[in-house]
Amino acid sequence: MLDSISFDRPAADFHVHVRDGDMMKLVVPTIKEGGVSVAYIMPNLVPPLTKVEDVLSYQKRLEDVDPTITYCMSLYLSPAVTPDVIREAKKAGIVGVKCYPAGVTTNSEHGVASYSPFYPTFAAMEEVDMVLNLHGECPSGGHIHVMNAEEEFLPTLKDLHRRFPKLRIILEHCTSASAVNAVKDCGPTVAATITAHHLFLTLDNWAGNSFNFCKPVAKFPSDREALIEAATSGNPKFFFGSDSAPHPIVNKEKGKNASAGVYTQSHALAYVAEAFEKAGKFDKLKGFAFDFGRAFYKIEEKPSTFRVTLKKERNIVPSLIGKGNGAIVPFKAGEELSWQVIIEAA
């Protein structure tokens, strides 16, 4: 087994939350620390990013913190995101639109209750070749709960693909075997992201542990195995999107209504390397974490100023990142990883 491997370019993470304000200043530098130079930034701020000028302003704030990262920006789907806004966004270099079902996760209160009113927007996105990012869950209620919310959403994914066959669609943060199979069943314009933490977690890991609680929730061991198989398969329809979601420790330690999200950004590539090595598929890591997402998104990135090497050595995840009530507890805090991400100037 290799004890180190260097890559021709850093990894790319196609589902990143960095928030705003002080949290943004804490988290943005950890994108590079995790071995990543391309980050697809989620728009669920408070208030959500529904205007082109607001997205561009946010991008500027991110670049002020770390200008070496390529920030791929997105709009938050709402009635304000009309076909004209889509055409304006495309000209401004905005890459995609994130669709949140109303109320299913962090800052999704302004999300979608019905998809048909947005068909003209989706048609415009198809026309100008922007990406539709789907949080693939139905809201809980009736027979729908956190364990089947993703599976219940899959007919919507297939319906949107049928109506807009040339629209590039990503089913974000897959958590189930059903989701993996649905993406495989769709044509080449449909892909999926898989997180690092879902390659490790099942429902037993988050029931009673709010630091492993995220949306969609981790599910059964058979679902985790399906995710590992998809991620390590070499199928370009599946690529890395960490869904790293930082929350202040005080919001994760709540006895009720703890915030949903697992923070992985600072050790992103090390976590993925750990999972791929355990699966005996380390040779498939580069496609999943470096190449497939870039190809699907047709990324135009700035030249990288740093190189990434994975080194086989003891790597203890810190118990906290930051200080005080605003500190973040990273995934696997206090545990030992087998791989260290080494950053060097290019």
Coordinates of N, CA and C in Angstrom, one line a residue, residues 5 27 48 66 80 104 116 119 144 172 179 214 220 237 239 241 251-252 256 262 275 303 308-309 315 324 330:
I5 N 0.5 9.8 -1.6 CA 0.1 10.0 -3.0 C -0.2 11.5 -3.3
V27 N -14.7 29.2 8.9 CA -14.9 28.0 8.1 C -14.2 28.0 6.7
P48 N -32.3 34.0 2.4 CA -31.7 33.2 1.3 C -31.3 34.1 0.1
D66 N -10.5 33.9 1.4 CA -9.5 33.1 0.8 C -9.7 33.2 -0.7
A80 N -39.0 34.4 -6.7 CA -38.2 35.6 -7.2 C -37.2 35.1 -8.3
V104 N -37.6 21.2 5.3 CA -37.0 19.9 5.5 C -35.6 20.0 6.2
S116 N -44.4 22.5 -10.0 CA -44.9 22.9 -11.3 C -44.9 24.5 -11.5
Y119 N -41.7 25.3 -13.5 CA -41.3 24.8 -14.8 C -40.8 25.8 -15.7
I144 N -45.0 10.0 5.7 CA -43.6 10.3 5.4 C -42.9 10.7 6.6
E172 N -28.8 15.7 -4.5 CA -27.7 16.0 -3.5 C -27.8 15.0 -2.3
A179 N -32.1 5.8 -3.7 CA -31.6 7.0 -4.4 C -30.5 6.6 -5.4
C214 N -28.0 14.9 10.7 CA -28.0 15.7 9.5 C -29.3 15.4 8.8
F220 N -30.0 2.8 6.9 CA -29.6 1.4 7.4 C -28.3 1.0 6.9
K237 N -21.4 9.2 -12.5 CA -22.7 9.8 -12.1 C -22.6 10.1 -10.6
F239 N -20.3 11.6 -7.4 CA -19.0 12.4 -7.1 C -19.2 13.1 -5.7
G241 N -19.6 15.5 -2.7 CA -20.2 16.8 -2.2 C -20.3 16.6 -0.7
N251 N -25.8 25.1 19.3 CA -26.9 24.7 18.5 C -27.0 23.2 18.3
K252 N -25.9 22.5 18.5 CA -25.8 21.1 18.3 C -26.1 20.4 19.6
K256 N -33.5 19.7 22.4 CA -34.6 19.7 21.5 C -34.3 20.6 20.3
V262 N -23.6 18.0 9.7 CA -22.3 17.4 10.2 C -21.2 18.2 9.5
A275 N -12.5 6.0 4.0 CA -13.5 5.2 3.5 C -13.1 4.3 2.3
P303 N -6.3 29.0 -11.8 CA -5.2 28.1 -11.6 C -4.9 27.9 -10.1
V308 N -1.8 19.1 -3.3 CA -2.3 18.3 -2.3 C -1.7 16.9 -2.3
T309 N -1.2 16.5 -1.2 CA -0.7 15.1 -1.0 C -1.4 14.5 0.2
N315 N -3.6 10.9 12.3 CA -4.2 12.2 12.2 C -5.4 12.2 13.2
G324 N -15.2 29.2 22.2 CA -16.4 29.7 22.8 C -17.7 29.1 22.2
P330 N -16.1 19.0 14.9 CA -16.0 18.3 13.6 C -16.4 16.8 13.7

